[in-house]
Amino acid sequence: MGMLLLYWTIVILCIAAYKLGFAQKLPLIKSIVVYGVLLLGCTILSFLGTVIPIAEGLFVIVLVLLIYRIRRHREKKVGAGVQQ
């Protein structure tokens, strides 16, 4: 049960990190392939996560990418307001 919880935590955090930092608009088939490979990679990461802090590192990565995304959005909004 604990390993399954770790796996799904890592999957959710990897998907969030991918969406916040790297995702581009892809056709449906390519998106399915990307997420399939992501799920396979998360299997390896979950085994490593029993020894080293993978989930905690992914959490920090998601926080940093989220802060970056929010700041970039605010700067873009302020920049658009100045140009008008």
PDB file of C-alpha atoms in Angstrom:
ATOM      1  CA  MET A   1       0.000   0.000   0.000  1.00  0.00           C
ATOM      2  CA  GLY A   2       2.808   2.424   0.873  1.00  0.00           C
ATOM      3  CA  MET A   3       4.643   1.756  -2.382  1.00  0.00           C
ATOM      4  CA  LEU A   4       1.476   2.372  -4.375  1.00  0.00           C
ATOM      5  CA  LEU A   5       0.919   5.665  -2.557  1.00  0.00           C
ATOM      6  CA  LEU A   6       4.512   6.684  -3.279  1.00  0.00           C
ATOM      7  CA  TYR A   7       4.081   5.734  -6.952  1.00  0.00           C
ATOM      8  CA  TRP A   8       0.925   7.808  -7.421  1.00  0.00           C
ATOM      9  CA  THR A   9       2.439  10.749  -5.534  1.00  0.00           C
ATOM     10  CA  ILE A  10       5.434  10.674  -7.858  1.00  0.00           C
ATOM     11  CA  VAL A  11       3.177  10.337 -10.921  1.00  0.00           C
ATOM     12  CA  ILE A  12       1.079  13.357  -9.912  1.00  0.00           C
ATOM     13  CA  LEU A  13       4.149  15.462  -9.140  1.00  0.00           C
ATOM     14  CA  CYS A  14       5.859  14.451 -12.411  1.00  0.00           C
ATOM     15  CA  ILE A  15       2.772  15.348 -14.425  1.00  0.00           C
ATOM     16  CA  ALA A  16       2.537  18.704 -12.635  1.00  0.00           C
ATOM     17  CA  ALA A  17       6.234  19.413 -13.272  1.00  0.00           C
ATOM     18  CA  TYR A  18       5.857  18.444 -16.937  1.00  0.00           C
ATOM     19  CA  LYS A  19       2.782  20.631 -17.405  1.00  0.00           C
ATOM     20  CA  LEU A  20       4.278  23.634 -15.584  1.00  0.00           C
ATOM     21  CA  GLY A  21       7.696  23.561 -17.178  1.00  0.00           C
ATOM     22  CA  PHE A  22       7.924  21.587 -20.366  1.00  0.00           C
ATOM     23  CA  ALA A  23       4.564  20.771 -21.951  1.00  0.00           C
ATOM     24  CA  GLN A  24       3.804  21.909 -25.462  1.00  0.00           C
ATOM     25  CA  LYS A  25       0.661  21.521 -27.506  1.00  0.00           C
ATOM     26  CA  LEU A  26       0.917  18.032 -29.023  1.00  0.00           C
ATOM     27  CA  PRO A  27      -1.409  15.847 -31.067  1.00  0.00           C
ATOM     28  CA  LEU A  28      -3.353  13.234 -29.092  1.00  0.00           C
ATOM     29  CA  ILE A  29      -1.203  10.235 -30.057  1.00  0.00           C
ATOM     30  CA  LYS A  30       2.033  12.007 -29.148  1.00  0.00           C
ATOM     31  CA  SER A  31       0.547  13.108 -25.823  1.00  0.00           C
ATOM     32  CA  ILE A  32      -0.417   9.507 -25.051  1.00  0.00           C
ATOM     33  CA  VAL A  33       3.136   8.383 -25.841  1.00  0.00           C
ATOM     34  CA  VAL A  34       4.644  11.127 -23.664  1.00  0.00           C
ATOM     35  CA  TYR A  35       2.430  10.283 -20.696  1.00  0.00           C
ATOM     36  CA  GLY A  36       3.039   6.552 -21.179  1.00  0.00           C
ATOM     37  CA  VAL A  37       6.790   7.064 -21.053  1.00  0.00           C
ATOM     38  CA  LEU A  38       6.285   9.359 -18.062  1.00  0.00           C
ATOM     39  CA  LEU A  39       4.413   6.577 -16.243  1.00  0.00           C
ATOM     40  CA  LEU A  40       7.208   4.101 -17.002  1.00  0.00           C
ATOM     41  CA  GLY A  41       9.796   6.555 -15.725  1.00  0.00           C
ATOM     42  CA  CYS A  42       7.772   7.091 -12.571  1.00  0.00           C
ATOM     43  CA  THR A  43       7.991   3.357 -11.904  1.00  0.00           C
ATOM     44  CA  ILE A  44      11.768   3.618 -11.771  1.00  0.00           C
ATOM     45  CA  LEU A  45      11.565   6.802  -9.712  1.00  0.00           C
ATOM     46  CA  SER A  46       9.252   5.161  -7.194  1.00  0.00           C
ATOM     47  CA  PHE A  47      11.781   2.373  -6.577  1.00  0.00           C
ATOM     48  CA  LEU A  48      14.485   4.997  -6.131  1.00  0.00           C
ATOM     49  CA  GLY A  49      12.096   6.955  -3.913  1.00  0.00           C
ATOM     50  CA  THR A  50      12.298   4.265  -1.260  1.00  0.00           C
ATOM     51  CA  VAL A  51      15.988   5.093  -0.771  1.00  0.00           C
ATOM     52  CA  ILE A  52      16.383   8.754  -1.752  1.00  0.00           C
ATOM     53  CA  PRO A  53      13.917  11.665  -1.443  1.00  0.00           C
ATOM     54  CA  ILE A  54      12.473  11.687  -4.978  1.00  0.00           C
ATOM     55  CA  ALA A  55       8.949  12.812  -4.023  1.00  0.00           C
ATOM     56  CA  GLU A  56      10.275  15.636  -1.864  1.00  0.00           C
ATOM     57  CA  GLY A  57      12.543  16.831  -4.667  1.00  0.00           C
ATOM     58  CA  LEU A  58       9.672  16.740  -7.150  1.00  0.00           C
ATOM     59  CA  PHE A  59       7.555  18.751  -4.715  1.00  0.00           C
ATOM     60  CA  VAL A  60      10.241  21.457  -4.580  1.00  0.00           C
ATOM     61  CA  ILE A  61      10.523  21.426  -8.378  1.00  0.00           C
ATOM     62  CA  VAL A  62       6.757  21.898  -8.743  1.00  0.00           C
ATOM     63  CA  LEU A  63       6.808  24.777  -6.235  1.00  0.00           C
ATOM     64  CA  VAL A  64       9.649  26.536  -8.064  1.00  0.00           C
ATOM     65  CA  LEU A  65       7.960  26.100 -11.451  1.00  0.00           C
ATOM     66  CA  LEU A  66       4.654  27.322 -10.025  1.00  0.00           C
ATOM     67  CA  ILE A  67       6.273  30.439  -8.555  1.00  0.00           C
ATOM     68  CA  TYR A  68       8.044  31.078 -11.870  1.00  0.00           C
ATOM     69  CA  ARG A  69       4.794  30.669 -13.804  1.00  0.00           C
ATOM     70  CA  ILE A  70       2.914  33.069 -11.481  1.00  0.00           C
ATOM     71  CA  ARG A  71       5.657  35.702 -11.624  1.00  0.00           C
ATOM     72  CA  ARG A  72       5.892  35.463 -15.424  1.00  0.00           C
ATOM     73  CA  HIS A  73       2.119  35.837 -15.714  1.00  0.00           C
ATOM     74  CA  ARG A  74       2.128  38.917 -13.455  1.00  0.00           C
ATOM     75  CA  GLU A  75       5.001  40.523 -15.361  1.00  0.00           C
ATOM     76  CA  LYS A  76       3.270  39.863 -18.663  1.00  0.00           C
ATOM     77  CA  LYS A  77       0.051  41.407 -17.351  1.00  0.00           C
ATOM     78  CA  VAL A  78       1.873  44.483 -16.014  1.00  0.00           C
ATOM     79  CA  GLY A  79       3.834  44.810 -19.270  1.00  0.00           C
ATOM     80  CA  ALA A  80       0.635  44.663 -21.322  1.00  0.00           C
ATOM     81  CA  GLY A  81      -0.947  47.344 -19.132  1.00  0.00           C
ATOM     82  CA  VAL A  82       2.022  49.703 -19.611  1.00  0.00           C
ATOM     83  CA  GLN A  83       1.970  49.378 -23.414  1.00  0.00           C
ATOM     84  CA  GLN A  84      -1.689  50.368 -23.715  1.00  0.00           C
TER      85      GLN A  84
END
